[in-house]
Structure formats: structure tokens, C-alpha cells
Amino acid sequence: MAGRSAAPVASVLALVMAAGLHGTAQAQSVPVPPPAPERGQPASGPLAPAAPPSRTIGAPPAPSITPGASLTAPAPAAVAAPAQASSPAPQAAAPVQQSAVVNRVLVQGNQRIDQTTVLSYLPIQAGDVIDAAILDVAIRTLTRTQLFADVQIGLQPNGDLIVTIVENPIINQVVFEGNSALSEKKLTEEVTISPRGIYTRAKVQEDVGSIIELYRLSGRISATVTPKLVQLDQNRVDVVFEIDEGPETGLRAITFLGNEAFSDNDLRDVMVTKQSAWYRLFSSNDNYDPNRLDYDREQLRKFYTNRGYYDFRVISAVAELAPDNSAFGITMTMDEGDRYNFGQITVVTENDRLNADFLRLLIPIRSGQLYESDKIESSVDALTFAAGSAGYAFVDIRPTYKANPETDTVDVTFNVSEGRRVYIDRINIVGNTRTIDPVVRREIMLSEGDAFNRTLIERSRNNLRSLGFFKDVTIQETRGASDDRTVVNVNVQEQPTGELSVGAGFSSVDAFVVNVGISERNFRGRGQNIVARTEWGSLRQQIDFRFTEPRFMGRDLGAGFDLFHSRYDFQEESSYDYRSTGAGLRLSFPINGYTRLSTRYFIKSDEIIVPSSLCNGSTNFSRSLCEQVGSSLNSSVGYTLAIDRRNDPIRATRGWAGSLRQDFAGVGGDVNYIKTEADATFYYGLTPAWIVSVQGSMGYVSGWSGDSIRINDRFFKGGNSFRGFETAGMGPRDLTTRDALGGNFYAVSSVELTLPNFLPEQYGIKTSLFADVGTLGVLDDRYTLGSNGLPDTSIVDELALRASAGLSIHWKSPMGPIRFDLSQILAKEDYDKTETFRFSTSTQF
């Protein structure tokens, strides 16, 4: 009887655990033929084998132990055969928990998966003592691997544990049918199953939900997806997703209730969700998306709270589908509330090291000002930065509010929890696949063991970004081994630092210029700047070699040298060619964190070449040009003082940068002059997308020891330096030969407004409006007066005002950055040469 009663015990165990652990899920029993009995052992009796229960994916585990001498328990009835599984379950008494010893473990049914792999997942080994609970754990463990569609475990009378498995199929391919609105590539990126992966029903159902969600976000709310399987040989399947995309559901109207301070159109502009319109062909925001609608509710809240409405709230946002399922209508009900001002502003700190009165002065809020929620965030940022500068890396700042409806004011208290003073435990550099670690570390203004300082961390980030080696730089701090230790993680993303530059321009008289060059700013990843180029074009032919070591002798000392030979073709502009061959030495060092001084010495041989036909009694003879024909030796020393107080070296929104340059020629050589130039640029961000920059520059060169300024040492403006005018297109000119003569003095100012173009940011297109205004002139009397001492009427040298305005487009194209300038002349002289369009590009590698 023991052989008959043990089988119900196992089945009852299975049913009890299934009902208790998985609700209504059903355990299935599939008989597995037992192995033939060993010689001399009867086929029936107390140790006769019984059919073990099975597990299928999606069903609860049903542990079973085949009866043996020690695994017996009373049962009122025998288990029905599998064909009778639908009959009512017998009423069994509580099973007695018994155990048995495993002699060996055998795996059956495996095709693709090696037996040792199955055994590695099985938490049972030969010699183990097992019971129903252990078998339950074993079945669950094998099931969770998702390698098997069915798992059966049974103990034979001889102590052999038989593990019978049915492997999950392998996916041959994943096919999408019926999709047209979404590409197959986009759907493939969304699903988790893939060819040569393991098929499970759970994964497919999860992917069905992901595809439906993707269609819902694209405006197709009624899309349906039906998964199907195509059975193949060798236990393989094709997974087919049959998609019914349904109609695209747009937004018929967005209606607001309760708004009095702002119109419906004002509020629609704030929302990301837009009403459907014929001109929104490329927009994906003109459909109903509950997640996007939640974001719009937050946008409306920020809009109102930034305009004084402290207690504004959106009461409800209801979306209703039209009867024909063609479009949704959204109705948003809101309560604007009263308009509030800031009341009392207070800072509370837990530690006297951070003075509350001093921190209060850093907050950009004053009592009586209109309440703006963005100013709260700005205040928290200012206080966090100040605490970080004092060495408290993990300061916690929590603003609390107290509204006073009687006076329509909001009192704000900033509660500052300083924590302990933090020291840097370790600095990790991540992402520098090309640039070596020392190049990055030398730009970081802190070292391991230093007190944490938020100001120096931010300046270190700007130092790294200003190198131009990295597309992005982020610096984050995490807690170290103790509360007073922090780990600084510097994450950099490399970008191309070599440059193949190409420049071209079209002028109003169909002039065409081309320039090509090559350079490398991060040679061998060591931060060295090397330029080795041959450049040619209609204006310039040049052989140039320059080398700069930014950390000469391991110190913060930049050193470099230049070797060059250039020929400039100014025949179109001034009827002469200019050749220059020379060398130079450079040295630079910082004065403080924002100022750097660079010194230089250059020696070069300059030669001015004019066609002989112009200086031999020609009617186009130019005395001011022909007097300068020949060679001269220029030996000069100079310096540049540069100051950078911008908040961001790449895309500044605040601050300014400027420089002062002077060169003194006459340290030997044939040329004597002093040349001075100064420039400054100021930045002001109206919003993150609207940035105003104002630039001003001026220069003056004068001879000494009786020398006049040669044409190659004068200033020329136009082209990229003054948009709307050709290269050397403005300034003094010889009216007889139409040659540009340059000037000893210039002053140029430019105002530029960077504005949004409503194109996706990934396109990399920036647009700006500009206005340039300036003048150029002041030649030496030697070139403006005739032999009789009277003004030469063929030479015009007027400090007349020139001005232009237009549009600049900057595009980070796959070929490299491209710039387009469209200009309209506002003020010019009759003899100036203008252009309306110019572009330049460079390809990086």
C-alpha cells in the first residue's frame, strides 16, 4: 500500500503549494515513462516508480517525491490517471513530511543544453537528503533560468533523481507585419527578444506591451499587436508580431477653464502638447499622451508660480475621445489664486562656520519682489555653491514656505544643513581614451587630500572644457570611505582635435577664395599643439610648422616655436604680393586663475612684390605702393595679456573676456613700430536660448625713429573680421588703381543675438542675428600728401563709419562645423567692396 499512497501525497503537496503561492494557476501532470527496473527488482511493490508531476512556464511549481521505503503517507484515494485529470481532486489528509537520499542525478530531454549546465543550476547533488520542499526549490530554480519550457523531477526506487526537461525554443527571427508608421528599426530597438535568443512567453508579452506603448506615444491610441509563433525544426521558432496600427489620433482642441490672468493662446504656448494643425507635419507632440500631459501640468504650474501665483493648481486635466475616434479634446481646469510677493527671507544654519547673514546676502531675492519659483532654485544653487566653496561637499538646503493670504506674501526660510567638512579621498579620471591622465589632472585645481571646494571644482571643469579636447566634461562627487571623505569622478568624452579646414567666399563681384589647412591640438594625447600644414588658395600659400608644449618642464608654463614661409596674393585687393619667412619663440604663464601673460619674439624677412608694369610710368602708377617694393627685416618682441571671466568657456551666458596685445619692432632689423590692439567681449543670457554678446576691438600702429608703416604691417578689415565687406574691402583706397591700402587705426564693434531656431538640438544648428559697425583709416602723411605737400586726391583716407547687419548660421555638420553669413550693408563708402554671402567650413579628424 505504500506504493499506492505516496503518489497522492506528492500530488496533494503540489496542489497545496500551487494554490498557496500562485492563486488560480494550475499544475499539470504529464506522465514520464520510468526506466526499466534493475535486474532482480520487482516492477511493483513498495519501491515501484510513479509518474512525477511536471512544471510548465506560467504554472506554479509542483514538487513530487516518488514513493520509497521512507517516503510514505496515508491517503484516502489514489491519484487518477492523466487522462482523468479533469475529475475532482480527492480529499487528502495533511501529508507527512518525509525524506529520502539521492543516489545519483540523471538529466533527460536535453538537446541543446549540456547536462553539466543543468546540474550546475540544480541545488541537489548525489548523497543529499531531499524532501518535497527541496524539490520545490529545485523546480523553481530551474524554471527561473528561463531555459526550460517544462521541468519534471522524480525520485526512482533505486535512489536515482530523474530530471526531465523540455527546453525553451531558440528564436530564429523576429518579424514585424503591418507596421508603416513606425520603422522596423525603431520597433527592433524597442523589443527585448532577438534572433538566437531564448523564447519565453513572458518576454513576448512584455514586448507586446512595449510596442503598444510606442504606438500610443506616436498618437495611435487604438493600435493592437498580436504575437504569433511559427514552429521550425531543431526546436526553433519565428516570432511574428502582427500589428494593426489603427488611425492616428490627433488633438482637436486644448481648452482651459478658470484662467483669467493669461489667455488660452498664452497657456497653449507653454505646453509641449500642441493642437493638431496642417503645418505640424514633422511634430510628434500633436497627439494625446498621458505622460506628456502630466509634464504639461508641471509646465503650467512653473509658468504661473514664476509670475507670482504661489497657490496656483491644476484641478483636473480631462481627455475625451471624439465619437469617431479621430481626435482627442483636452480640457484643463485650473485655479489661479492670488498674486503673491516675497515676504521675509531667512537663512537658518546648524553651524556657525557658515554665517547665515553672509549667506543671506548671496540670495537673489529681496522682500517685496514678485514671487518667482525659479528664484528659489537659483537661491538654493547659490547657497550650495557657497557651502561647497567652504569645503562642505554634501550640504543639504531645504526651503520652507509660509503663505500669508491676508498680505499676499510668502515667507521663505532656507534651512542649511552643513554636514562635516569634507576632504578629497580620490580623484578618478574616466573616459579619456586618448588623452593621458596627467593632461587631465594638471587642469584640476584640487588634489587628493585637499579640502573640497566647489568653486575650484567648477573652475577645473571650465579649464578642461576650454582645452577643446573633450565634447563634454562632468565632475561628480560621491561619498568616500567615511563621512568626511569624498571621491571626485571626472568624466570626459573625447572629441576630434585634428582639423582639416576649408574656407570659401563669394563676393558681390563674383570673387572666389579657397583656403585649406591642417592642424592637431592634442598631439599623441599629451595636450601638445602642433601645426604642420601646407595651405593654398587664391589669397594665400603657406608652409607652416608650429609646436606648443603647454606644460614646459612640468610647470604651468607654455612654450613653443614657429617656423613659417608664407606668400599672400593681394593682387585683387591691392595689386601686390607679400612674402614672409621667419621664426618665433613663445612663452606664456598664468598671473592668477583668470589672467595669463604670453610673451614672444619673432624675426622674419618680409618682401613686397609689385608687378613692374605698375611702377614704370604706368597710368595706374601708385606711389604709396611702389615706394614699398623690396625686402625688410622685422625683429620684434611682444606680449599678450588675456583675461577670461566668462561663466563657461564654450557657451558663455555671463561674464566677459578680453586681451591687450603689444608688439615692439626695432630690436635690430629694418622696421621700427609699436603696434597695440585691445578687444573685449561681454555676454548676457536673457534665457538659456537667447544670448546677447557685445564685442569691441581697436588697434593702432605707429612708427618711430622716422619710420612710416609699411602696407604689410597695417590693419585690414573685411571678410570674417567685418561681415558684409570683402577681405580688405573697407578703409583707405587708391582711387586710381582701386587698391586697398589698409590703415594704422581701426575700431570695430559687434552685437550678436543668439536665438532659438526651433530645430531639434541633435541637428547641431545655431542661428544668430548680428550687427557690425566700425571704421578703419589714418595713413601716414607720407602716403596721403603729394610732393607739393597738398592732399593727394587719388588717395581716400576717411574714418567713415561702416555698418552691416544680417544672419549667421552655425551648423555642426557630419563634415565638420560650417558657418554661413548673410549680410545687408547699412553704411559704406562708394569705393568699398561688399559681399552679401560668405561661408566657411572645416572637417575634423
Short mmCIF file of N, CA and C in Angstrom, two decimals, residues 563-705:
data_model
loop_
_atom_site.label_atom_id
_atom_site.label_comp_id
_atom_site.label_asym_id
_atom_site.label_seq_id
_atom_site.Cartn_x
_atom_site.Cartn_y
_atom_site.Cartn_z
N LEU A 563 57.94 78.14 -37.22
CA LEU A 563 58.70 78.25 -38.46
C LEU A 563 57.70 78.42 -39.59
N PHE A 564 57.90 79.40 -40.45
CA PHE A 564 56.89 79.65 -41.47
C PHE A 564 57.50 80.30 -42.71
N HIS A 565 56.84 80.01 -43.80
CA HIS A 565 57.08 80.72 -45.05
C HIS A 565 55.74 80.92 -45.72
N SER A 566 55.40 82.17 -45.98
CA SER A 566 54.07 82.48 -46.50
C SER A 566 54.19 83.40 -47.70
N ARG A 567 53.20 83.24 -48.58
CA ARG A 567 53.04 84.19 -49.68
C ARG A 567 51.57 84.54 -49.77
N TYR A 568 51.29 85.82 -49.67
CA TYR A 568 49.94 86.32 -49.73
C TYR A 568 49.72 87.02 -51.06
N ASP A 569 48.70 86.62 -51.76
CA ASP A 569 48.39 87.19 -53.06
C ASP A 569 47.29 88.23 -52.87
N PHE A 570 47.68 89.49 -52.87
CA PHE A 570 46.73 90.59 -52.74
C PHE A 570 46.58 91.35 -54.05
N GLN A 571 46.77 90.65 -55.18
CA GLN A 571 46.66 91.32 -56.47
C GLN A 571 45.25 91.87 -56.69
N GLU A 572 44.25 91.12 -56.27
CA GLU A 572 42.88 91.59 -56.46
C GLU A 572 42.55 92.74 -55.52
N GLU A 573 43.12 92.73 -54.33
CA GLU A 573 42.78 93.74 -53.34
C GLU A 573 43.69 94.96 -53.43
N SER A 574 45.02 94.72 -53.59
CA SER A 574 45.96 95.85 -53.52
C SER A 574 47.09 95.77 -54.54
N SER A 575 47.01 94.91 -55.51
CA SER A 575 47.98 94.84 -56.63
C SER A 575 49.39 94.50 -56.15
N TYR A 576 49.53 93.71 -55.08
CA TYR A 576 50.87 93.32 -54.66
C TYR A 576 50.82 91.92 -54.04
N ASP A 577 52.00 91.30 -54.03
CA ASP A 577 52.20 90.03 -53.33
C ASP A 577 53.10 90.29 -52.13
N TYR A 578 52.89 89.48 -51.12
CA TYR A 578 53.67 89.67 -49.89
C TYR A 578 54.26 88.32 -49.48
N ARG A 579 55.57 88.29 -49.30
CA ARG A 579 56.27 87.08 -48.87
C ARG A 579 56.88 87.32 -47.49
N SER A 580 56.78 86.28 -46.66
CA SER A 580 57.33 86.40 -45.31
C SER A 580 57.91 85.05 -44.91
N THR A 581 59.18 85.08 -44.47
CA THR A 581 59.86 83.89 -44.00
C THR A 581 60.48 84.20 -42.65
N GLY A 582 60.20 83.33 -41.65
CA GLY A 582 60.74 83.67 -40.34
C GLY A 582 60.54 82.59 -39.31
N ALA A 583 60.82 82.94 -38.07
CA ALA A 583 60.71 82.03 -36.94
C ALA A 583 60.38 82.84 -35.70
N GLY A 584 59.85 82.14 -34.70
CA GLY A 584 59.49 82.82 -33.47
C GLY A 584 59.54 81.89 -32.28
N LEU A 585 59.69 82.49 -31.09
CA LEU A 585 59.66 81.76 -29.83
C LEU A 585 58.56 82.35 -28.96
N ARG A 586 57.84 81.48 -28.23
CA ARG A 586 56.73 81.93 -27.39
C ARG A 586 56.84 81.34 -25.99
N LEU A 587 56.39 82.12 -25.02
CA LEU A 587 56.39 81.68 -23.62
C LEU A 587 55.18 82.32 -22.94
N SER A 588 54.42 81.51 -22.19
CA SER A 588 53.24 82.04 -21.50
C SER A 588 53.13 81.43 -20.12
N PHE A 589 52.50 82.17 -19.20
CA PHE A 589 52.33 81.69 -17.83
C PHE A 589 51.16 82.43 -17.20
N PRO A 590 50.50 81.81 -16.21
CA PRO A 590 49.35 82.46 -15.56
C PRO A 590 49.80 83.46 -14.51
N ILE A 591 49.03 84.53 -14.42
CA ILE A 591 49.24 85.50 -13.35
C ILE A 591 48.32 85.17 -12.18
N ASN A 592 47.09 84.81 -12.48
CA ASN A 592 46.16 84.30 -11.48
C ASN A 592 45.21 83.34 -12.19
N GLY A 593 44.14 82.97 -11.51
CA GLY A 593 43.25 81.99 -12.09
C GLY A 593 42.51 82.46 -13.32
N TYR A 594 42.50 83.76 -13.59
CA TYR A 594 41.73 84.29 -14.72
C TYR A 594 42.60 85.03 -15.74
N THR A 595 43.84 85.25 -15.42
CA THR A 595 44.69 86.10 -16.27
C THR A 595 45.93 85.33 -16.67
N ARG A 596 46.33 85.49 -17.93
CA ARG A 596 47.52 84.82 -18.45
C ARG A 596 48.32 85.81 -19.29
N LEU A 597 49.63 85.76 -19.12
CA LEU A 597 50.54 86.64 -19.85
C LEU A 597 51.37 85.79 -20.81
N SER A 598 51.39 86.18 -22.06
CA SER A 598 52.18 85.49 -23.09
C SER A 598 53.20 86.46 -23.66
N THR A 599 54.41 86.00 -23.80
CA THR A 599 55.47 86.80 -24.41
C THR A 599 55.98 86.10 -25.66
N ARG A 600 56.61 86.87 -26.55
CA ARG A 600 57.07 86.30 -27.82
C ARG A 600 58.21 87.12 -28.40
N TYR A 601 58.98 86.46 -29.23
CA TYR A 601 59.99 87.12 -30.04
C TYR A 601 59.91 86.53 -31.45
N PHE A 602 59.86 87.41 -32.46
CA PHE A 602 59.78 86.96 -33.85
C PHE A 602 60.82 87.71 -34.68
N ILE A 603 61.41 86.97 -35.59
CA ILE A 603 62.26 87.59 -36.60
C ILE A 603 61.84 87.03 -37.95
N LYS A 604 61.66 87.92 -38.92
CA LYS A 604 61.17 87.48 -40.22
C LYS A 604 61.66 88.44 -41.30
N SER A 605 61.76 87.89 -42.47
CA SER A 605 62.12 88.67 -43.65
C SER A 605 60.86 88.88 -44.48
N ASP A 606 60.47 90.13 -44.66
CA ASP A 606 59.27 90.47 -45.41
C ASP A 606 59.65 91.05 -46.76
N GLU A 607 58.92 90.69 -47.79
CA GLU A 607 59.17 91.21 -49.13
C GLU A 607 57.84 91.58 -49.78
N ILE A 608 57.80 92.78 -50.34
CA ILE A 608 56.63 93.26 -51.08
C ILE A 608 56.96 93.23 -52.57
N ILE A 609 56.14 92.55 -53.33
CA ILE A 609 56.35 92.38 -54.77
C ILE A 609 55.21 93.04 -55.51
N VAL A 610 55.58 93.95 -56.43
CA VAL A 610 54.59 94.65 -57.26
C VAL A 610 54.97 94.44 -58.71
N PRO A 611 54.01 94.10 -59.58
CA PRO A 611 54.35 93.95 -61.00
C PRO A 611 55.07 95.19 -61.52
N SER A 612 56.17 94.95 -62.25
CA SER A 612 56.99 96.06 -62.73
C SER A 612 56.20 97.00 -63.63
N SER A 613 55.20 96.52 -64.29
CA SER A 613 54.42 97.36 -65.21
C SER A 613 53.67 98.46 -64.48
N LEU A 614 53.41 98.25 -63.16
CA LEU A 614 52.66 99.25 -62.42
C LEU A 614 53.54 100.39 -61.92
N CYS A 615 54.85 100.16 -61.85
CA CYS A 615 55.73 101.17 -61.26
C CYS A 615 56.71 101.75 -62.29
N ASN A 616 56.44 101.59 -63.56
CA ASN A 616 57.31 102.11 -64.61
C ASN A 616 56.55 103.07 -65.52
N GLY A 617 56.04 104.13 -64.92
CA GLY A 617 55.36 105.15 -65.71
C GLY A 617 53.98 104.76 -66.15
N SER A 618 53.40 103.71 -65.58
CA SER A 618 52.06 103.29 -65.97
C SER A 618 51.05 104.32 -65.51
N THR A 619 49.97 104.40 -66.26
CA THR A 619 48.89 105.31 -65.87
C THR A 619 48.25 104.88 -64.55
N ASN A 620 48.42 103.59 -64.22
CA ASN A 620 47.89 103.08 -62.96
C ASN A 620 48.95 103.09 -61.86
N PHE A 621 49.96 103.91 -62.03
CA PHE A 621 51.04 104.00 -61.06
C PHE A 621 50.50 104.42 -59.69
N SER A 622 50.94 103.69 -58.62
CA SER A 622 50.54 104.00 -57.26
C SER A 622 51.78 104.30 -56.45
N ARG A 623 52.00 105.58 -56.14
CA ARG A 623 53.21 105.97 -55.42
C ARG A 623 53.23 105.35 -54.02
N SER A 624 52.10 105.31 -53.34
CA SER A 624 52.06 104.79 -51.98
C SER A 624 52.39 103.31 -51.93
N LEU A 625 52.24 102.61 -53.05
CA LEU A 625 52.56 101.19 -53.09
C LEU A 625 53.97 100.94 -53.62
N CYS A 626 54.32 101.65 -54.69
CA CYS A 626 55.61 101.39 -55.34
C CYS A 626 56.79 101.78 -54.45
N GLU A 627 56.61 102.73 -53.54
CA GLU A 627 57.69 103.12 -52.65
C GLU A 627 58.08 102.01 -51.67
N GLN A 628 57.23 101.02 -51.51
CA GLN A 628 57.48 99.99 -50.52
C GLN A 628 57.99 98.68 -51.10
N VAL A 629 58.23 98.67 -52.40
CA VAL A 629 58.71 97.45 -53.04
C VAL A 629 60.09 97.09 -52.47
N GLY A 630 60.29 95.79 -52.19
CA GLY A 630 61.59 95.33 -51.71
C GLY A 630 61.46 94.56 -50.42
N SER A 631 62.61 94.18 -49.86
CA SER A 631 62.66 93.34 -48.66
C SER A 631 63.01 94.17 -47.44
N SER A 632 62.61 93.66 -46.27
CA SER A 632 62.95 94.29 -44.99
C SER A 632 63.02 93.20 -43.94
N LEU A 633 63.84 93.46 -42.90
CA LEU A 633 63.99 92.52 -41.80
C LEU A 633 63.25 93.06 -40.59
N ASN A 634 62.32 92.26 -40.08
CA ASN A 634 61.48 92.68 -38.94
C ASN A 634 61.86 91.83 -37.74
N SER A 635 62.38 92.48 -36.70
CA SER A 635 62.73 91.82 -35.45
C SER A 635 61.92 92.48 -34.35
N SER A 636 61.05 91.69 -33.68
CA SER A 636 60.11 92.31 -32.74
C SER A 636 59.95 91.44 -31.50
N VAL A 637 59.60 92.09 -30.41
CA VAL A 637 59.19 91.42 -29.18
C VAL A 637 57.79 91.90 -28.85
N GLY A 638 57.05 91.06 -28.14
CA GLY A 638 55.69 91.46 -27.81
C GLY A 638 55.12 90.65 -26.66
N TYR A 639 53.92 91.03 -26.25
CA TYR A 639 53.24 90.32 -25.17
C TYR A 639 51.73 90.39 -25.41
N THR A 640 51.03 89.47 -24.77
CA THR A 640 49.56 89.47 -24.76
C THR A 640 49.10 89.21 -23.34
N LEU A 641 48.24 90.07 -22.84
CA LEU A 641 47.64 89.90 -21.53
C LEU A 641 46.18 89.53 -21.74
N ALA A 642 45.80 88.32 -21.36
CA ALA A 642 44.45 87.82 -21.60
C ALA A 642 43.73 87.58 -20.28
N ILE A 643 42.49 88.04 -20.20
CA ILE A 643 41.65 87.88 -19.02
C ILE A 643 40.36 87.18 -19.45
N ASP A 644 39.97 86.16 -18.70
CA ASP A 644 38.76 85.40 -19.02
C ASP A 644 37.91 85.27 -17.76
N ARG A 645 36.80 86.00 -17.72
CA ARG A 645 35.87 85.93 -16.60
C ARG A 645 34.50 85.42 -17.05
N ARG A 646 34.48 84.58 -18.05
CA ARG A 646 33.23 84.01 -18.53
C ARG A 646 32.79 82.87 -17.61
N ASN A 647 31.48 82.65 -17.53
CA ASN A 647 30.99 81.55 -16.71
C ASN A 647 31.13 80.21 -17.42
N ASP A 648 31.33 80.22 -18.73
CA ASP A 648 31.50 78.99 -19.49
C ASP A 648 32.40 79.28 -20.68
N PRO A 649 33.50 78.53 -20.85
CA PRO A 649 34.43 78.83 -21.93
C PRO A 649 33.92 78.44 -23.31
N ILE A 650 32.86 77.60 -23.38
CA ILE A 650 32.35 77.16 -24.67
C ILE A 650 31.11 77.95 -25.07
N ARG A 651 30.13 78.00 -24.20
CA ARG A 651 28.89 78.72 -24.48
C ARG A 651 28.59 79.64 -23.30
N ALA A 652 29.22 80.78 -23.30
CA ALA A 652 29.10 81.71 -22.18
C ALA A 652 27.73 82.37 -22.18
N THR A 653 27.17 82.52 -21.00
CA THR A 653 25.92 83.25 -20.83
C THR A 653 26.07 84.42 -19.85
N ARG A 654 27.22 84.52 -19.23
CA ARG A 654 27.52 85.62 -18.32
C ARG A 654 29.02 85.88 -18.36
N GLY A 655 29.41 87.08 -17.99
CA GLY A 655 30.82 87.39 -17.85
C GLY A 655 31.40 88.06 -19.08
N TRP A 656 32.74 88.12 -19.11
CA TRP A 656 33.42 88.80 -20.20
C TRP A 656 34.82 88.21 -20.36
N ALA A 657 35.41 88.49 -21.49
CA ALA A 657 36.79 88.09 -21.78
C ALA A 657 37.42 89.19 -22.61
N GLY A 658 38.70 89.42 -22.39
CA GLY A 658 39.38 90.48 -23.12
C GLY A 658 40.87 90.23 -23.20
N SER A 659 41.55 91.01 -24.04
CA SER A 659 43.00 90.87 -24.17
C SER A 659 43.61 92.19 -24.61
N LEU A 660 44.87 92.36 -24.26
CA LEU A 660 45.67 93.51 -24.69
C LEU A 660 46.95 92.96 -25.29
N ARG A 661 47.26 93.37 -26.54
CA ARG A 661 48.44 92.88 -27.25
C ARG A 661 49.29 94.07 -27.71
N GLN A 662 50.59 93.92 -27.52
CA GLN A 662 51.53 94.94 -28.00
C GLN A 662 52.76 94.26 -28.58
N ASP A 663 53.24 94.82 -29.71
CA ASP A 663 54.47 94.35 -30.34
C ASP A 663 55.37 95.56 -30.59
N PHE A 664 56.63 95.36 -30.23
CA PHE A 664 57.62 96.43 -30.39
C PHE A 664 58.65 95.95 -31.41
N ALA A 665 58.62 96.53 -32.62
CA ALA A 665 59.55 96.18 -33.69
C ALA A 665 60.69 97.19 -33.70
N GLY A 666 61.90 96.69 -33.82
CA GLY A 666 63.05 97.56 -33.83
C GLY A 666 64.17 97.04 -32.96
N VAL A 667 64.02 95.76 -32.51
CA VAL A 667 65.10 95.12 -31.76
C VAL A 667 66.06 94.56 -32.80
N GLY A 668 66.78 95.47 -33.44
CA GLY A 668 67.52 95.10 -34.64
C GLY A 668 66.58 95.17 -35.82
N GLY A 669 67.05 94.80 -37.00
CA GLY A 669 66.19 94.80 -38.17
C GLY A 669 66.06 96.18 -38.81
N ASP A 670 65.14 96.25 -39.80
CA ASP A 670 64.98 97.46 -40.60
C ASP A 670 63.67 98.18 -40.31
N VAL A 671 62.81 97.63 -39.49
CA VAL A 671 61.46 98.17 -39.30
C VAL A 671 61.32 98.61 -37.85
N ASN A 672 60.72 99.79 -37.65
CA ASN A 672 60.52 100.33 -36.31
C ASN A 672 59.05 100.75 -36.14
N TYR A 673 58.36 100.08 -35.24
CA TYR A 673 56.97 100.49 -34.95
C TYR A 673 56.55 99.91 -33.61
N ILE A 674 55.45 100.47 -33.11
CA ILE A 674 54.78 99.95 -31.92
C ILE A 674 53.33 99.68 -32.32
N LYS A 675 52.91 98.44 -32.17
CA LYS A 675 51.54 98.06 -32.55
C LYS A 675 50.80 97.62 -31.30
N THR A 676 49.62 98.21 -31.11
CA THR A 676 48.79 97.93 -29.93
C THR A 676 47.39 97.54 -30.37
N GLU A 677 46.87 96.46 -29.80
CA GLU A 677 45.50 96.04 -30.08
C GLU A 677 44.84 95.62 -28.77
N ALA A 678 43.54 95.88 -28.66
CA ALA A 678 42.77 95.51 -27.47
C ALA A 678 41.38 95.08 -27.91
N ASP A 679 40.85 94.09 -27.23
CA ASP A 679 39.48 93.66 -27.53
C ASP A 679 38.84 93.12 -26.27
N ALA A 680 37.50 93.13 -26.24
CA ALA A 680 36.73 92.61 -25.11
C ALA A 680 35.37 92.18 -25.62
N THR A 681 34.85 91.12 -25.00
CA THR A 681 33.52 90.62 -25.35
C THR A 681 32.74 90.39 -24.07
N PHE A 682 31.52 90.89 -24.05
CA PHE A 682 30.64 90.76 -22.90
C PHE A 682 29.45 89.87 -23.28
N TYR A 683 29.04 89.01 -22.33
CA TYR A 683 27.97 88.05 -22.59
C TYR A 683 26.85 88.25 -21.56
N TYR A 684 25.63 88.16 -22.07
CA TYR A 684 24.47 88.25 -21.19
C TYR A 684 23.38 87.35 -21.74
N GLY A 685 23.00 86.36 -20.95
CA GLY A 685 21.95 85.44 -21.37
C GLY A 685 20.59 85.89 -20.88
N LEU A 686 19.73 86.25 -21.83
CA LEU A 686 18.36 86.60 -21.46
C LEU A 686 17.63 85.35 -20.97
N THR A 687 17.80 84.26 -21.70
CA THR A 687 17.37 82.92 -21.32
C THR A 687 18.47 81.98 -21.80
N PRO A 688 18.40 80.69 -21.46
CA PRO A 688 19.43 79.79 -21.98
C PRO A 688 19.52 79.76 -23.49
N ALA A 689 18.43 80.09 -24.19
CA ALA A 689 18.44 80.05 -25.66
C ALA A 689 18.68 81.42 -26.28
N TRP A 690 18.45 82.49 -25.55
CA TRP A 690 18.63 83.85 -26.07
C TRP A 690 19.82 84.48 -25.35
N ILE A 691 20.92 84.65 -26.09
CA ILE A 691 22.17 85.15 -25.51
C ILE A 691 22.64 86.36 -26.32
N VAL A 692 22.91 87.44 -25.63
CA VAL A 692 23.42 88.64 -26.26
C VAL A 692 24.91 88.74 -25.98
N SER A 693 25.69 89.00 -27.02
CA SER A 693 27.13 89.24 -26.85
C SER A 693 27.49 90.55 -27.54
N VAL A 694 28.30 91.33 -26.86
CA VAL A 694 28.75 92.62 -27.38
C VAL A 694 30.27 92.58 -27.42
N GLN A 695 30.83 92.80 -28.59
CA GLN A 695 32.29 92.75 -28.76
C GLN A 695 32.80 94.09 -29.26
N GLY A 696 33.91 94.51 -28.73
CA GLY A 696 34.57 95.72 -29.18
C GLY A 696 36.06 95.49 -29.33
N SER A 697 36.66 96.03 -30.37
CA SER A 697 38.10 95.88 -30.58
C SER A 697 38.63 97.13 -31.25
N MET A 698 39.89 97.40 -30.98
CA MET A 698 40.54 98.54 -31.63
C MET A 698 42.04 98.29 -31.68
N GLY A 699 42.68 98.94 -32.60
CA GLY A 699 44.11 98.79 -32.76
C GLY A 699 44.75 100.03 -33.36
N TYR A 700 46.02 100.23 -33.03
CA TYR A 700 46.74 101.38 -33.56
C TYR A 700 48.22 101.00 -33.69
N VAL A 701 48.82 101.37 -34.82
CA VAL A 701 50.22 101.13 -35.05
C VAL A 701 50.86 102.44 -35.49
N SER A 702 52.01 102.73 -34.92
CA SER A 702 52.71 103.97 -35.27
C SER A 702 54.20 103.70 -35.35
N GLY A 703 54.87 104.35 -36.28
CA GLY A 703 56.30 104.18 -36.44
C GLY A 703 57.10 105.06 -35.50
N TRP A 704 58.31 104.70 -35.30
CA TRP A 704 59.21 105.53 -34.51
C TRP A 704 60.56 105.59 -35.23
N SER A 705 61.38 106.49 -34.78
CA SER A 705 62.68 106.74 -35.43
C SER A 705 62.50 107.12 -36.89
#
